[in-house]
Short mmCIF file of C-alpha atoms and ligand atoms in Angstrom, two decimals:
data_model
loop_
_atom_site.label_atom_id
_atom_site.label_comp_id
_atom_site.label_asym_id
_atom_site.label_seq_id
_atom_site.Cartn_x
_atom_site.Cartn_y
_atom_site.Cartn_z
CA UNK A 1 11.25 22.11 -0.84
CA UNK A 2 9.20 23.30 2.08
CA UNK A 3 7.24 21.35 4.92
CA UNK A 4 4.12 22.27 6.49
CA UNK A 5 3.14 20.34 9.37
CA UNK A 6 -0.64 20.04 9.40
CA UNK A 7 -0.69 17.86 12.62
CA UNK A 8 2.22 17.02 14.97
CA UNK A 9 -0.44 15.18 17.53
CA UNK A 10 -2.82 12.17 18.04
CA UNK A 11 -6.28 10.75 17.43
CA UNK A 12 -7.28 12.58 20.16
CA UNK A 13 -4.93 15.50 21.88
CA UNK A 14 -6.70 19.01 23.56
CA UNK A 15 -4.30 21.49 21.30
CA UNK A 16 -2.77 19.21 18.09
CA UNK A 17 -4.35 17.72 15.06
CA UNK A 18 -3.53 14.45 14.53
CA UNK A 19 -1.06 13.04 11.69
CA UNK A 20 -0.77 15.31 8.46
CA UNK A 21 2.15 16.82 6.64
CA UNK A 22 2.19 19.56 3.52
CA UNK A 23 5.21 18.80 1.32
CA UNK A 24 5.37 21.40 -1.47
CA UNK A 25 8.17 21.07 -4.16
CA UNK A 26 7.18 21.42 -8.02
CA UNK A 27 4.38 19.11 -6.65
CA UNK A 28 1.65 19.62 -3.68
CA UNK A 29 1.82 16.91 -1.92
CA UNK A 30 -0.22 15.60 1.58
CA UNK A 31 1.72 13.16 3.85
CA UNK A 32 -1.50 11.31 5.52
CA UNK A 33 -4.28 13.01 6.32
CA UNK A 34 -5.24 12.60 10.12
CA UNK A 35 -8.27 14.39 11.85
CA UNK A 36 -8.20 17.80 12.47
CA UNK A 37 -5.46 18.31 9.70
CA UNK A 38 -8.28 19.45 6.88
CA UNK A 39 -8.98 22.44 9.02
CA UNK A 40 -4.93 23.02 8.94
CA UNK A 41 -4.76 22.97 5.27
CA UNK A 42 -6.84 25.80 4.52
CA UNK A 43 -5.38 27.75 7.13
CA UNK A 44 -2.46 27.08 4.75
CA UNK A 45 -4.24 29.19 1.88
CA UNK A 46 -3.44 26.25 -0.22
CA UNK A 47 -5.81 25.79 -2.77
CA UNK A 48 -7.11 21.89 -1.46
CA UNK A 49 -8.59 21.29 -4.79
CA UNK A 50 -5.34 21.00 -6.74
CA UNK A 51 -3.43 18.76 -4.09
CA UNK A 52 -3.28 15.58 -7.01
CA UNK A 53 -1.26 13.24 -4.44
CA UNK A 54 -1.94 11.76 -0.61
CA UNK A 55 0.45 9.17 0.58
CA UNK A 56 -0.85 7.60 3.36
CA UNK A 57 2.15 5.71 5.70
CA UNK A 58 -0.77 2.97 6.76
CA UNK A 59 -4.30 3.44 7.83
CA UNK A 60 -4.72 3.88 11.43
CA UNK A 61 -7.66 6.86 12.02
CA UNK A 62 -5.30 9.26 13.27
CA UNK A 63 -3.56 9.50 10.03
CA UNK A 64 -6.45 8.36 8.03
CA UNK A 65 -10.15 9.95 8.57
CA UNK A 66 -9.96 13.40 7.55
CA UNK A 67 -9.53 11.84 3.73
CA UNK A 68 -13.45 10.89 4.46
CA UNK A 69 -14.53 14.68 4.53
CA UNK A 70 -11.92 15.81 2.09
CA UNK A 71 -12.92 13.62 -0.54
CA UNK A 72 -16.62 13.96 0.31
CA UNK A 73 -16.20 17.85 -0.02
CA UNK A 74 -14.35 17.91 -3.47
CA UNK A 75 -17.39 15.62 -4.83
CA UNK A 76 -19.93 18.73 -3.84
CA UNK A 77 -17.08 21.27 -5.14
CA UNK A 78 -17.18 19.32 -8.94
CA UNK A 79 -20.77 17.86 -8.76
CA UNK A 80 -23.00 20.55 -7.29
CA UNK A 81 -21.16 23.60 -7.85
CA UNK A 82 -19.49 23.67 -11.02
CA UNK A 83 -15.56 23.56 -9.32
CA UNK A 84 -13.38 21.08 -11.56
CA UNK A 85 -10.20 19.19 -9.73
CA UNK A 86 -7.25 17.29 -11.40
CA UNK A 87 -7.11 13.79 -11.24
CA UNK A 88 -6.33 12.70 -7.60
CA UNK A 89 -3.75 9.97 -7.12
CA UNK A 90 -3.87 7.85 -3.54
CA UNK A 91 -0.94 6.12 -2.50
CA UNK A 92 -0.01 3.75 0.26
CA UNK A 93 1.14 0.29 1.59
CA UNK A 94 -0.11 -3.23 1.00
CA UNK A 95 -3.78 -3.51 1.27
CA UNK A 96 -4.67 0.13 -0.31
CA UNK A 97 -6.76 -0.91 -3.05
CA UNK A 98 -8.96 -3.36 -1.09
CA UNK A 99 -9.56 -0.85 1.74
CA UNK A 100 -10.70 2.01 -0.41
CA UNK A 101 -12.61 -0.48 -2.50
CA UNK A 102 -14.69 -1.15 0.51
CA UNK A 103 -14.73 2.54 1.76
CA UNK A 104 -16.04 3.93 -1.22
CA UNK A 105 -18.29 0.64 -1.85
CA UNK A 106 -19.56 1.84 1.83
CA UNK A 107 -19.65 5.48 1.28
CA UNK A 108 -22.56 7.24 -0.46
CA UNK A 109 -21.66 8.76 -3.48
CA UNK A 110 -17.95 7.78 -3.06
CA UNK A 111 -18.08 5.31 -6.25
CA UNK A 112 -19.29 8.53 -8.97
CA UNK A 113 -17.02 11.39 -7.99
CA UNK A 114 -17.03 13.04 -11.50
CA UNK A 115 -12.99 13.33 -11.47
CA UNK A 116 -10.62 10.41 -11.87
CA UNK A 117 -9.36 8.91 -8.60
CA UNK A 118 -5.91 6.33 -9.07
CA UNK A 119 -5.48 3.90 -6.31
CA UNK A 120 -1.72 2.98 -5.79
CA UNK A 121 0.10 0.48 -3.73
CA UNK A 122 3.74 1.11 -3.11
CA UNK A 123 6.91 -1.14 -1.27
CA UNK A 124 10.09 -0.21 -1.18
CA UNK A 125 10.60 0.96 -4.57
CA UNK A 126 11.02 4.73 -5.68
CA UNK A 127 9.10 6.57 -7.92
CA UNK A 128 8.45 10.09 -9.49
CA UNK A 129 6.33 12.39 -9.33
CA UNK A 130 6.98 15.33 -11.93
CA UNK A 131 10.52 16.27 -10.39
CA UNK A 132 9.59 14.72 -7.00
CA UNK A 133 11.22 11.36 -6.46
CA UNK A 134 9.72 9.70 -3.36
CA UNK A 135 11.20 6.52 -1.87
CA UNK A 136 8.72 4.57 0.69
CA UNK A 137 9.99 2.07 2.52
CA UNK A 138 8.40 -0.71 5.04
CA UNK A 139 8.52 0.29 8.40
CA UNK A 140 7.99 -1.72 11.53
CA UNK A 141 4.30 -0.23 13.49
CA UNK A 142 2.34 -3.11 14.71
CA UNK A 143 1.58 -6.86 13.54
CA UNK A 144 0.88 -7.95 10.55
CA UNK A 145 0.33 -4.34 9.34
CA UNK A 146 2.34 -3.16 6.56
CA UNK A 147 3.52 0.38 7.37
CA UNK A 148 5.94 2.93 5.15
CA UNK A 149 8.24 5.89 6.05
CA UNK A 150 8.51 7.90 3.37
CA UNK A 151 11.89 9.86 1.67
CA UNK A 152 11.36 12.50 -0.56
CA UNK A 153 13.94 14.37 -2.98
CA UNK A 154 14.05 17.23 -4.62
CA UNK A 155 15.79 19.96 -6.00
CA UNK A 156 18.71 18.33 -4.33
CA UNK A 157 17.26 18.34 -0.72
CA UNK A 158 15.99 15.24 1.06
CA UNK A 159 12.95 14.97 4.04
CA UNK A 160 12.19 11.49 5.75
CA UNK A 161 8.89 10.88 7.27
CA UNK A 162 9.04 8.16 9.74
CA UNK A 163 5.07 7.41 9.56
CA UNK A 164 4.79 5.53 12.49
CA UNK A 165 7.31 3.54 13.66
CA UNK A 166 9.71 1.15 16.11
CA UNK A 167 12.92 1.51 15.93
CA UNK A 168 14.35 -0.71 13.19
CA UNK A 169 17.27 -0.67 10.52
CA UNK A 170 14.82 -0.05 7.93
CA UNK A 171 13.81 3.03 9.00
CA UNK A 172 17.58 3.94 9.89
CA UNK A 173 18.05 3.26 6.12
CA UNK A 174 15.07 5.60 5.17
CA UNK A 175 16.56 8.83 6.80
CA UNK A 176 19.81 8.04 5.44
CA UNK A 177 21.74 11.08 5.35
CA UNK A 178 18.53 13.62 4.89
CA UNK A 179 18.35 17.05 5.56
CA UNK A 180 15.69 16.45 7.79
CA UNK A 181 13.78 14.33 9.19
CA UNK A 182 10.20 13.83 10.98
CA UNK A 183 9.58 10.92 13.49
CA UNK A 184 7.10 9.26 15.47
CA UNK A 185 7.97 10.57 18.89
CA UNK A 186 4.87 9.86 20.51
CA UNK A 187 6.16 8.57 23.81
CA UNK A 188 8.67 10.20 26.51
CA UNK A 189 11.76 7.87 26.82
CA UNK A 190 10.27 7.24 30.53
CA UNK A 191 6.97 5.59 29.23
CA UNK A 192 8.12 4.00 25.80
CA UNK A 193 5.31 2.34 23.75
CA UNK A 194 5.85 -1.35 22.16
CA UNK A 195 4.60 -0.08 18.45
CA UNK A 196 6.27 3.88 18.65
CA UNK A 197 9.40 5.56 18.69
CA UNK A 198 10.48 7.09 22.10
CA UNK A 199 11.88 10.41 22.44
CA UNK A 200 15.40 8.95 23.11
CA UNK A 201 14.91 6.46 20.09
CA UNK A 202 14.49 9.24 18.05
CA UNK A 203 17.67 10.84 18.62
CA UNK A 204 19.31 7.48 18.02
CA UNK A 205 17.89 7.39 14.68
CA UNK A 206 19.36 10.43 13.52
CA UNK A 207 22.68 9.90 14.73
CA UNK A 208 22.62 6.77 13.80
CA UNK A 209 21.58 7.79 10.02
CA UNK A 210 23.20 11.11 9.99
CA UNK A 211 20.28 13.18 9.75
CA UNK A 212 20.87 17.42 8.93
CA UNK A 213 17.63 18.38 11.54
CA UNK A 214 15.11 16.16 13.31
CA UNK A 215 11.84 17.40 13.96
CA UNK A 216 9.93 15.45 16.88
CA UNK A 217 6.09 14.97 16.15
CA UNK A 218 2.99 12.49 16.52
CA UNK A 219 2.73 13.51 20.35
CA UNK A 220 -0.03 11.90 22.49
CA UNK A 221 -1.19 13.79 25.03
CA UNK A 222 0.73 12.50 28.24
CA UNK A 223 3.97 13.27 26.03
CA UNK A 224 3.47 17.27 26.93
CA UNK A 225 4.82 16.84 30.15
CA UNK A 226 8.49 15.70 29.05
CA UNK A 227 11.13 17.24 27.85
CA UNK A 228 11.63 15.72 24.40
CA UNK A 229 14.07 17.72 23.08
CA UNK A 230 16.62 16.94 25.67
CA UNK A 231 16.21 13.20 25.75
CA UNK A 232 16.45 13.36 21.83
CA UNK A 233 19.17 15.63 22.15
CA UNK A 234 21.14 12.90 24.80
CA UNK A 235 21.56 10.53 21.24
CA UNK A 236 21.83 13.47 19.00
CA UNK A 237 23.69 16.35 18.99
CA UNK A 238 22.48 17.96 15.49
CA UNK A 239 19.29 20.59 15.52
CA UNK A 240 16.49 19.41 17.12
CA UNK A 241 13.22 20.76 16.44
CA UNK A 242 9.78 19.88 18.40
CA UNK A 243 6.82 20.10 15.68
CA UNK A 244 3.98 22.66 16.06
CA UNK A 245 0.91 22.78 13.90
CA UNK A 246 0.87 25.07 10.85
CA UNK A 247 5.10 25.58 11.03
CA UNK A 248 6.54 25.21 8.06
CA UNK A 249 10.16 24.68 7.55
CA UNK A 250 12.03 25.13 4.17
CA UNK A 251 14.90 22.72 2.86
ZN1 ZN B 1 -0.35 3.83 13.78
ZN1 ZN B 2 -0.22 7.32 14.59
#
């Protein structure tokens, strides 16, 4: 299993995309799909028009928007110049179906894509894809917004993806015992957020759930000027890796 990450920032940040992650095992899969992330992917030399599965961890722009121009773009590919695409499958948490119902409602053209386009809403229970078994599980972001981490096995490795997250048991749970795992480290412990993980949370996290390597990502800007490696590393005392765009680490 390898991971690419396609954006280790924010919505807005001078030097990171926003939320996106690559995860290639007998399947090419995108973790959300945040702005500035498209440009990532084909930087990848991934061909975008076979990815057949996005999970989205909830729908907040900076993991969401780039879907907007990605979709848009594989409409022209099959439509306009004779490019055919697999069936794409869209996955997320409670409330998927009715917000891409009114996005594409919205959207011109959106509704007559000429490929097949699945719509799935997930909680808490695993499924497969091919080989790929992928657990999500409810996380705890902001009110009354349901949110998922994501776990995903194969070939006898295992990656967490926090999404975005607070500290809670649930996500604990979700990195149980993975090789590695990716969390929401937006803040510096110093100026901790109500709806993120801190920098120190996130080293609690993987002690707590005996992760292999954590990998520190979903920066926003002001978080440049810590240290976040060393306040993770005061929790944790396993490999600590701070995220950069377009690195990809294999399982
Ligand atoms: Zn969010
Ligand atoms: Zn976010």
């Amino acid at each position: 299993m390898r991971l690419t990450i396609l954006g280790s920032g924010t919505n807005i940040h001078p030097t990171r995309a926003a939320s996106g992650y690559l995860v290639r095992t007998d399947q090419t899969i995108l973790l959300d799909f945040g702005p500035r992330t498209l440009t990532n992917l084909l930087k990848t030399g991934v061909n975008r028009h076979r990815i057949t599965h996005i999970l989205f961890s909830h729908y907040h722009a900076d993991h969401f928007s780039d879907f907007i121009t990605y979709f848009f773009d594989a409409m022209i590919f099959t439509k306009y110049q004779g490019g055919k695409r697999p069936p794409l499958t869209v996955i997320g948490p409670r409330g998927t179906k009715k917000f891409f119902r009114a996005l594409f409602a919205t959207l011109p053209g959106f509704t007559h894509a000429p490929f097949a386009v699945h719509f799935k809403e997930v909680a808490d229970r695993a499924f497969t894809i091919g080989k790929t078994t992928v657990i999500p599980r409810t996380v705890i972001h902001t009110q009354n917004l349901h949110c998922l981490g994501y776990r995903i096995e194969y070939g006898g490795k295992a990656l967490a993806y926090s999404g975005d997250s607070q500290y809670c048991d649930s996500l604990v749970r979700l990195c149980g015992d993975v090789d590695l795992a990716v969390l929401d480290c937006s803040f510096p412990a110093s100026r901790p957020s109500p709806v993120h993980l801190h920098a120190g949370q996130c080293g609690q996290v993987a002690r707590e759930a005996g992760v292999g390597r954590l990998v520190l990502s979903h920066f926003y800007p002001i978080t440049e000027r810590y240290n976040v490696r060393e306040q993770a590393g005061e929790a944790f005392g396993g490999k600590i890796v701070v995220a950069r765009d377009l690195m990809t680490i294999k399982l």
